[in-house]
Tab-separated table of C-alpha atoms and ligand atoms in Angstrom:
chain	number	residue	atom	x	y	z
A	878	MET	CA	186.353	-121.815	-24.866
A	879	THR	CA	183.009	-122.827	-23.383
A	880	ASP	CA	183.036	-123.992	-19.781
A	881	ILE	CA	180.665	-126.948	-20.098
A	882	SER	CA	180.907	-127.649	-16.361
A	883	LYS	CA	178.540	-124.671	-15.927
A	884	ALA	CA	175.710	-127.063	-16.863
A	885	GLY	CA	176.540	-129.213	-13.832
A	886	THR	CA	177.268	-132.894	-13.336
A	887	PHE	CA	175.380	-136.097	-12.553
A	888	THR	CA	176.512	-139.541	-11.472
A	889	LEU	CA	176.066	-142.044	-14.302
A	890	GLY	CA	177.184	-145.530	-13.393
A	891	SER	CA	180.753	-145.441	-12.082
A	892	HIS	CA	181.489	-141.801	-12.961
A	893	THR	CA	180.257	-138.298	-12.361
A	894	VAL	CA	179.817	-136.882	-15.857
A	895	ASN	CA	179.208	-133.417	-17.236
A	896	ARG	CA	175.528	-133.015	-18.070
A	897	MET	CA	176.563	-131.713	-21.489
A	898	GLY	CA	177.585	-134.832	-23.427
A	899	TYR	CA	177.666	-135.917	-27.053
A	900	GLY	CA	175.719	-138.423	-29.182
A	901	ALA	CA	177.785	-140.143	-31.860
A	902	MET	CA	175.028	-141.434	-34.167
A	903	GLN	CA	175.528	-138.632	-36.700
A	904	LEU	CA	179.107	-139.806	-37.337
A	905	ALA	CA	178.002	-142.719	-39.543
A	906	GLY	CA	176.976	-142.246	-43.170
A	907	PRO	CA	173.589	-141.023	-44.441
A	908	GLY	CA	170.723	-142.900	-42.799
A	909	VAL	CA	173.141	-143.965	-40.019
A	910	PHE	CA	174.499	-146.497	-42.511
A	911	GLY	CA	177.975	-147.003	-43.914
A	912	PRO	CA	180.986	-144.704	-43.592
A	913	PRO	CA	180.720	-140.931	-43.105
A	914	LYS	CA	181.212	-138.580	-46.027
A	915	ASP	CA	184.048	-136.900	-44.115
A	916	ARG	CA	185.905	-139.252	-41.774
A	917	ALA	CA	188.554	-136.670	-40.843
A	918	THR	CA	185.883	-134.294	-39.561
A	919	ALA	CA	184.163	-137.127	-37.675
A	920	LEU	CA	187.436	-137.821	-35.849
A	921	ALA	CA	187.936	-134.102	-35.232
A	922	VAL	CA	184.428	-133.683	-33.794
A	923	LEU	CA	185.034	-136.423	-31.224
A	924	ARG	CA	188.443	-135.063	-30.250
A	925	ALA	CA	187.079	-131.520	-29.959
A	926	ALA	CA	184.203	-132.724	-27.777
A	927	VAL	CA	186.536	-134.457	-25.326
A	928	GLU	CA	188.951	-131.513	-25.447
A	929	ALA	CA	186.058	-129.273	-24.388
A	930	GLY	CA	185.358	-131.512	-21.374
A	931	VAL	CA	182.713	-133.886	-22.709
A	932	ASN	CA	183.040	-137.109	-20.730
A	933	HIS	CA	179.756	-138.833	-21.660
A	934	ILE	CA	179.434	-140.154	-25.209
A	935	ASP	CA	176.476	-142.160	-26.503
A	936	THR	CA	176.988	-144.722	-29.266
A	937	SER	CA	175.967	-148.142	-30.564
A	938	ASP	CA	177.542	-150.800	-32.706
A	939	PHE	CA	174.435	-150.729	-34.911
A	940	TYR	CA	175.341	-147.199	-36.058
A	941	GLY	CA	176.970	-147.962	-39.394
A	942	PRO	CA	176.914	-150.826	-38.303
A	943	HIS	CA	180.296	-150.833	-36.522
A	944	VAL	CA	181.312	-147.521	-38.132
A	945	THR	CA	180.646	-145.158	-35.236
A	946	ASN	CA	182.411	-147.365	-32.701
A	947	GLU	CA	185.410	-147.772	-34.998
A	948	ILE	CA	185.660	-143.986	-35.401
A	949	LEU	CA	185.325	-143.540	-31.637
A	950	ARG	CA	188.153	-145.978	-31.061
A	951	GLU	CA	190.398	-144.360	-33.671
A	952	ALA	CA	189.740	-140.868	-32.317
A	953	LEU	CA	189.922	-141.459	-28.585
A	954	HIS	CA	191.547	-144.808	-27.681
A	955	PRO	CA	193.194	-145.182	-25.182
A	956	TYR	CA	190.261	-143.499	-23.497
A	957	LYS	CA	190.609	-140.916	-20.736
A	958	ALA	CA	189.882	-142.454	-17.346
A	959	ASP	CA	186.878	-140.203	-16.766
A	960	LEU	CA	185.184	-140.914	-20.115
A	961	THR	CA	181.898	-142.805	-19.899
A	962	ILE	CA	180.876	-144.465	-23.168
A	963	VAL	CA	177.256	-145.599	-23.206
A	964	THR	CA	176.233	-148.062	-25.881
A	965	LYS	CA	173.027	-149.863	-26.714
A	966	ILE	CA	171.939	-153.275	-27.941
A	967	GLY	CA	168.705	-154.773	-29.249
A	968	ALA	CA	168.815	-154.004	-32.980
A	969	ARG	CA	170.543	-155.351	-36.063
A	970	ARG	CA	170.940	-153.574	-39.399
A	971	GLY	CA	169.926	-155.237	-42.642
A	972	ALA	CA	171.982	-154.963	-45.816
A	973	ASP	CA	169.306	-152.505	-46.997
A	974	ALA	CA	170.005	-150.235	-43.956
A	975	SER	CA	166.814	-151.457	-42.229
A	976	TRP	CA	166.573	-151.567	-38.420
A	977	ASN	CA	165.568	-155.022	-37.156
A	978	PRO	CA	164.879	-156.263	-33.626
A	979	ALA	CA	167.662	-158.446	-32.202
A	980	PHE	CA	166.573	-159.725	-28.789
A	981	ALA	CA	167.499	-163.418	-29.017
A	982	PRO	CA	170.058	-164.344	-26.325
A	983	ALA	CA	172.719	-165.080	-28.957
A	984	GLU	CA	172.078	-161.720	-30.672
A	985	LEU	CA	172.286	-159.747	-27.413
A	986	THR	CA	175.484	-161.555	-26.426
A	987	GLN	CA	176.976	-160.992	-29.879
A	988	ALA	CA	176.091	-157.291	-29.670
A	989	VAL	CA	177.973	-156.890	-26.384
A	990	HIS	CA	181.022	-158.612	-27.879
A	991	ASP	CA	180.792	-156.482	-31.050
A	992	ASN	CA	180.772	-153.325	-28.929
A	993	LEU	CA	183.723	-154.535	-26.842
A	994	ARG	CA	185.778	-155.414	-29.926
A	995	ASN	CA	185.019	-152.311	-31.966
A	996	LEU	CA	185.437	-149.909	-29.057
A	997	GLY	CA	188.604	-151.694	-27.910
A	998	LEU	CA	187.355	-152.301	-24.378
A	999	ASP	CA	187.409	-155.234	-21.923
A	1000	VAL	CA	184.256	-154.042	-20.192
A	1001	LEU	CA	181.487	-151.687	-21.321
A	1002	ASP	CA	180.669	-148.779	-18.954
A	1003	VAL	CA	176.916	-148.650	-19.572
A	1004	VAL	CA	174.776	-150.743	-21.928
A	1005	ASN	CA	171.221	-149.688	-22.719
A	1006	LEU	CA	168.741	-152.368	-23.678
A	1007	ARG	CA	166.877	-150.631	-26.533
A	1008	ALA	CA	163.413	-152.179	-26.315
A	1009	MET	CA	161.660	-150.268	-29.153
A	1010	PHE	CA	158.622	-152.581	-29.190
A	1011	GLY	CA	156.491	-150.008	-31.062
A	1012	VAL	CA	156.987	-148.903	-34.652
A	1013	HIS	CA	157.564	-145.286	-33.643
A	1014	GLY	CA	158.572	-145.604	-30.004
A	1015	PRO	CA	157.924	-147.452	-26.766
A	1016	ALA	CA	155.106	-149.992	-26.536
A	1017	GLU	CA	154.193	-152.410	-23.774
A	1018	GLY	CA	155.695	-155.892	-23.716
A	1019	SER	CA	157.889	-157.858	-21.352
A	1020	ILE	CA	161.587	-156.924	-21.305
A	1021	GLU	CA	162.286	-159.717	-18.819
A	1022	PRO	CA	163.816	-162.265	-21.255
A	1023	SER	CA	166.257	-159.832	-22.873
A	1024	LEU	CA	167.139	-157.930	-19.691
A	1025	THR	CA	167.883	-161.237	-17.959
A	1026	VAL	CA	170.444	-161.983	-20.693
A	1027	LEU	CA	172.038	-158.545	-20.260
A	1028	ALA	CA	172.107	-158.962	-16.473
A	1029	GLU	CA	173.931	-162.267	-16.926
A	1030	LEU	CA	176.524	-160.547	-19.148
A	1031	GLN	CA	176.906	-157.981	-16.358
A	1032	ARG	CA	177.501	-160.801	-13.854
A	1033	GLN	CA	180.177	-162.160	-16.196
A	1034	GLY	CA	181.969	-158.796	-15.943
A	1035	LEU	CA	181.451	-157.645	-19.544
A	1036	VAL	CA	179.100	-154.793	-18.591
A	1037	ARG	CA	179.403	-152.446	-15.595
A	1038	HIS	CA	175.995	-150.762	-15.620
A	1039	ILE	CA	172.649	-151.219	-17.340
A	1040	GLY	CA	170.177	-148.715	-18.788
A	1041	LEU	CA	166.955	-148.959	-20.779
A	1042	SER	CA	165.871	-147.189	-23.953
A	1043	ASN	CA	162.495	-146.719	-25.648
A	1044	VAL	CA	160.652	-147.993	-22.614
A	1045	THR	CA	157.410	-147.307	-20.763
A	1046	PRO	CA	157.081	-146.716	-16.992
A	1047	THR	CA	155.740	-150.286	-16.666
A	1048	GLN	CA	158.828	-151.700	-18.378
A	1049	ILE	CA	161.117	-149.541	-16.211
A	1050	ALA	CA	159.438	-150.917	-13.073
A	1051	GLN	CA	159.827	-154.443	-14.430
A	1052	GLY	CA	163.469	-153.759	-15.303
A	1053	ARG	CA	164.305	-152.387	-11.852
A	1054	GLY	CA	163.121	-155.690	-10.408
A	1055	ILE	CA	165.682	-157.556	-12.507
A	1056	ALA	CA	168.765	-155.296	-12.473
A	1057	GLU	CA	169.916	-151.908	-11.202
A	1058	ILE	CA	168.971	-149.380	-13.888
A	1059	VAL	CA	171.199	-146.275	-14.050
A	1060	CYS	CA	169.691	-144.419	-17.020
A	1061	ILE	CA	166.666	-144.192	-19.292
A	1062	GLN	CA	167.000	-143.020	-22.908
A	1063	ASN	CA	163.745	-142.008	-24.598
A	1064	ASN	CA	162.633	-139.481	-27.217
A	1065	TYR	CA	162.096	-136.107	-25.507
A	1066	ASN	CA	162.555	-132.472	-26.445
A	1067	LEU	CA	160.752	-129.121	-26.325
A	1068	ALA	CA	158.061	-130.419	-28.660
A	1069	HIS	CA	157.784	-134.047	-27.487
A	1070	ARG	CA	157.072	-134.110	-23.790
A	1071	GLU	CA	155.195	-137.387	-23.338
A	1072	ASP	CA	157.751	-138.390	-20.675
A	1073	ASP	CA	157.254	-135.326	-18.454
A	1074	ALA	CA	155.866	-137.296	-15.490
A	1075	LEU	CA	158.347	-140.127	-15.992
A	1076	LEU	CA	161.234	-137.665	-16.024
A	1077	ASP	CA	160.152	-136.277	-12.657
A	1078	ASP	CA	159.749	-139.781	-11.198
A	1079	LEU	CA	163.240	-140.746	-12.358
A	1080	ALA	CA	164.680	-137.541	-10.864
A	1081	ALA	CA	163.180	-138.521	-7.508
A	1082	ALA	CA	164.705	-142.011	-7.864
A	1083	GLY	CA	168.159	-140.606	-8.748
A	1084	ILE	CA	168.131	-142.186	-12.214
A	1085	ALA	CA	169.531	-140.298	-15.217
A	1086	TYR	CA	167.161	-139.387	-18.044
A	1087	VAL	CA	168.980	-139.021	-21.381
A	1088	PRO	CA	166.707	-137.658	-24.114
A	1089	TYR	CA	167.468	-138.719	-27.642
A	1090	PHE	CA	166.480	-136.346	-30.463
A	1091	PRO	CA	167.109	-133.353	-28.117
A	1092	LEU	CA	167.173	-131.122	-31.211
A	1093	GLY	CA	164.343	-132.986	-32.942
A	1094	GLY	CA	166.533	-135.653	-34.548
A	1095	PHE	CA	165.780	-136.320	-38.212
A	1096	THR	CA	163.205	-133.485	-38.151
A	1097	PRO	CA	164.986	-130.556	-36.479
A	1098	LEU	CA	162.822	-128.481	-34.131
A	1099	GLN	CA	160.995	-125.617	-35.818
A	1100	SER	CA	158.967	-123.143	-33.814
A	1101	ALA	CA	158.297	-119.424	-34.104
A	1102	THR	CA	158.336	-119.167	-30.308
A	1103	LEU	CA	161.724	-120.872	-30.144
A	1104	ASN	CA	163.076	-118.524	-32.813
A	1105	ASP	CA	161.707	-115.454	-30.990
A	1106	VAL	CA	163.175	-116.479	-27.635
A	1107	ALA	CA	166.523	-117.209	-29.265
A	1108	ALA	CA	166.594	-113.826	-31.018
A	1109	THR	CA	165.781	-112.042	-27.766
A	1110	LEU	CA	168.624	-113.811	-25.952
A	1111	GLY	CA	171.152	-113.486	-28.775
A	1112	ALA	CA	171.419	-117.284	-28.962
A	1113	THR	CA	170.536	-119.803	-31.672
A	1114	PRO	CA	167.271	-121.813	-31.541
A	1115	MET	CA	169.255	-125.046	-31.043
A	1116	GLN	CA	171.131	-123.538	-28.095
A	1117	VAL	CA	167.856	-122.464	-26.512
A	1118	ALA	CA	166.377	-125.949	-27.053
A	1119	LEU	CA	169.361	-127.498	-25.264
A	1120	ALA	CA	169.379	-124.919	-22.454
A	1121	TRP	CA	165.671	-125.576	-21.886
A	1122	LEU	CA	166.420	-129.291	-21.446
A	1123	LEU	CA	169.267	-128.533	-19.030
A	1124	GLN	CA	166.946	-126.374	-16.947
A	1125	ARG	CA	164.119	-128.922	-17.113
A	1126	SER	CA	165.585	-131.284	-14.497
A	1127	PRO	CA	168.996	-131.907	-12.865
A	1128	ASN	CA	168.920	-135.631	-13.776
A	1129	LEU	CA	168.615	-134.822	-17.487
A	1130	LEU	CA	171.871	-135.490	-19.399
A	1131	LEU	CA	172.340	-134.134	-22.928
A	1132	ILE	CA	173.712	-136.078	-25.900
A	1133	PRO	CA	173.065	-133.799	-28.890
A	1134	GLY	CA	174.359	-135.317	-32.112
A	1135	THR	CA	176.286	-133.562	-34.846
A	1136	SER	CA	178.770	-134.320	-37.586
A	1137	SER	CA	179.840	-130.676	-37.743
A	1138	LEU	CA	182.570	-128.945	-35.734
A	1139	ALA	CA	180.714	-125.636	-35.881
A	1140	HIS	CA	177.482	-127.205	-34.610
A	1141	LEU	CA	179.417	-129.001	-31.872
A	1142	GLN	CA	180.825	-125.718	-30.563
A	1143	GLU	CA	177.414	-124.072	-30.853
A	1144	ASN	CA	175.773	-126.889	-28.901
A	1145	LEU	CA	178.449	-126.986	-26.191
A	1146	ALA	CA	178.024	-123.250	-25.640
A	1147	ALA	CA	174.433	-123.930	-24.557
A	1148	ALA	CA	175.951	-125.185	-21.291
A	1149	GLU	CA	176.522	-121.535	-20.344
A	1150	LEU	CA	173.115	-120.250	-21.440
A	1151	VAL	CA	170.717	-119.471	-18.598
A	1152	LEU	CA	167.096	-118.972	-19.631
A	1153	PRO	CA	165.232	-116.273	-17.672
A	1154	PRO	CA	161.757	-117.079	-16.289
A	1155	GLY	CA	159.965	-115.249	-19.129
A	1156	ALA	CA	161.790	-117.314	-21.748
A	1157	LEU	CA	161.063	-120.548	-19.864
A	1158	ALA	CA	157.374	-119.689	-19.677
A	1159	ALA	CA	157.222	-118.989	-23.418
A	1160	LEU	CA	159.060	-122.212	-24.240
A	1161	ASP	CA	156.841	-124.255	-21.912
A	1162	GLY	CA	153.923	-123.132	-24.098
A	1163	ILE	CA	155.322	-124.918	-27.137
A	1164	THR	CA	153.243	-127.992	-27.879
A	1165	ASN	CA	153.400	-130.854	-30.319
A	1166	GLU	CA	151.095	-128.816	-32.553
A	1167	ALA	CA	153.235	-125.678	-32.445
A	1168	ALA	CA	156.596	-127.283	-33.200
A	1169	GLN	CA	157.785	-130.376	-34.958
B	2457	NAP	N1	167.960	-144.911	-28.098
B	2457	NAP	C1	167.578	-144.638	-29.313
B	2457	NAP	O1	166.704	-145.323	-29.884
B	2457	NAP	C2	168.201	-143.480	-30.033
B	2457	NAP	C3	167.607	-142.996	-31.218
B	2457	NAP	C4	168.190	-141.914	-31.856
B	2457	NAP	C5	169.321	-141.318	-31.341
B	2457	NAP	N2	169.913	-141.794	-30.212
B	2457	NAP	C6	171.111	-141.130	-29.622
B	2457	NAP	O2	170.784	-139.785	-29.340
B	2457	NAP	C7	171.755	-138.919	-29.922
B	2457	NAP	C8	171.092	-137.601	-30.268
B	2457	NAP	O3	170.088	-137.789	-31.238
B	2457	NAP	P1	170.263	-137.395	-32.767
B	2457	NAP	O4	171.693	-137.126	-33.083
B	2457	NAP	O5	169.557	-138.411	-33.561
B	2457	NAP	O6	169.366	-136.090	-32.903
B	2457	NAP	P2	169.540	-134.566	-32.381
B	2457	NAP	O7	170.702	-134.442	-31.476
B	2457	NAP	O8	168.202	-134.137	-31.915
B	2457	NAP	O9	169.776	-133.803	-33.755
B	2457	NAP	C9	170.795	-134.127	-34.629
B	2457	NAP	C10	170.504	-133.393	-35.926
B	2457	NAP	O10	170.555	-131.984	-35.697
B	2457	NAP	C11	171.582	-131.396	-36.480
B	2457	NAP	N3	172.261	-130.418	-35.614
B	2457	NAP	C12	173.012	-130.651	-34.534
B	2457	NAP	N4	173.426	-129.516	-33.968
B	2457	NAP	C13	172.921	-128.517	-34.733
B	2457	NAP	C14	172.996	-127.104	-34.676
B	2457	NAP	N5	173.690	-126.498	-33.704
B	2457	NAP	N6	172.364	-126.382	-35.617
B	2457	NAP	C15	171.655	-126.985	-36.607
B	2457	NAP	N7	171.541	-128.329	-36.710
B	2457	NAP	C16	172.168	-129.083	-35.776
B	2457	NAP	C17	172.485	-132.517	-36.908
B	2457	NAP	O11	173.037	-132.249	-38.183
B	2457	NAP	P3	174.630	-131.919	-38.350
B	2457	NAP	O12	175.332	-133.230	-38.306
B	2457	NAP	O13	174.669	-131.233	-39.677
B	2457	NAP	O14	174.995	-131.005	-37.224
B	2457	NAP	C18	171.512	-133.687	-36.992
B	2457	NAP	O15	170.843	-133.681	-38.239
B	2457	NAP	C19	172.283	-139.697	-31.115
B	2457	NAP	O16	173.531	-139.190	-31.560
B	2457	NAP	C20	172.316	-141.103	-30.565
B	2457	NAP	O17	173.526	-141.302	-29.854
B	2457	NAP	C21	169.351	-142.858	-29.552
């Protein structure tokens, strides 16, 4: 069995977690909407992840909606004491599976209570405010009104720690003036490196950076260079993509998503993969144009 502790640990909120974690979004149905095609495998994936030592799981009540949290609860409740579940608020799903902003105080409060109920918790470990002001990613705009609501829910004892998602450096600075921020979750991978400078700044500040779409998300990474490096190392391209992220910075925590037991084991094994300098140099040459 893979020793995922080889990828190291990082303190996230109240716990020190393995840097190799798991993202639960893929456990909902197609389009992150409705029930999964194979609920038994979804439960098995979660149990196998925790069995392998994963103690950082990313979720949200808007996956499904409710579905992913309900599966998490069925698979893992009562939760192990060292398990950190990170959820996120700030969106609401339409009946047509659309993603809609939900930043009104009542919506943010409802989202925290939905997460508590569906996860079966009295307090949430970490809640990310998912700003997503742009159509395709972060865009400037004040997060003060919504973060103030989340900070009040933290004061009430419903939330232990706060993170931010889909945010710009300006919004992170604004957020850190309102509440302690323990993690940032933005889109980042071998081919999308807009946050390179931000990642380094957060490392210096001791704040976790948790890239979503580490494997490319809905458009899996494709690159001849990635394939060549993987073939040379006897690894798969996805393992190399994850190992590159692990070697990128010690504050970077992985939450690759999968609905497949085989992919889960493949991804976890990346925790033991060390990329030699030549491979790192080749991978660093991949640009947005070369891979997608
Ligand atoms: N804050 C935000 O706005 C935001 C947005 C998106 C996601 N997230 C979080 O980030 C997590 C990770 O992102 P993600 O799941 O969207 O994308 P991802 O981890 O980059 O990629 C997941 C996709 O890759 C496939 N995959 C996984 N392992 C594979 C392997 N070894 N070989 C081939 N294909 C593989 C999965 O399909 P299979 O199921 O077939 O393996 C799925 O289609 C999510 O689970 C979610 O918790 C947050």
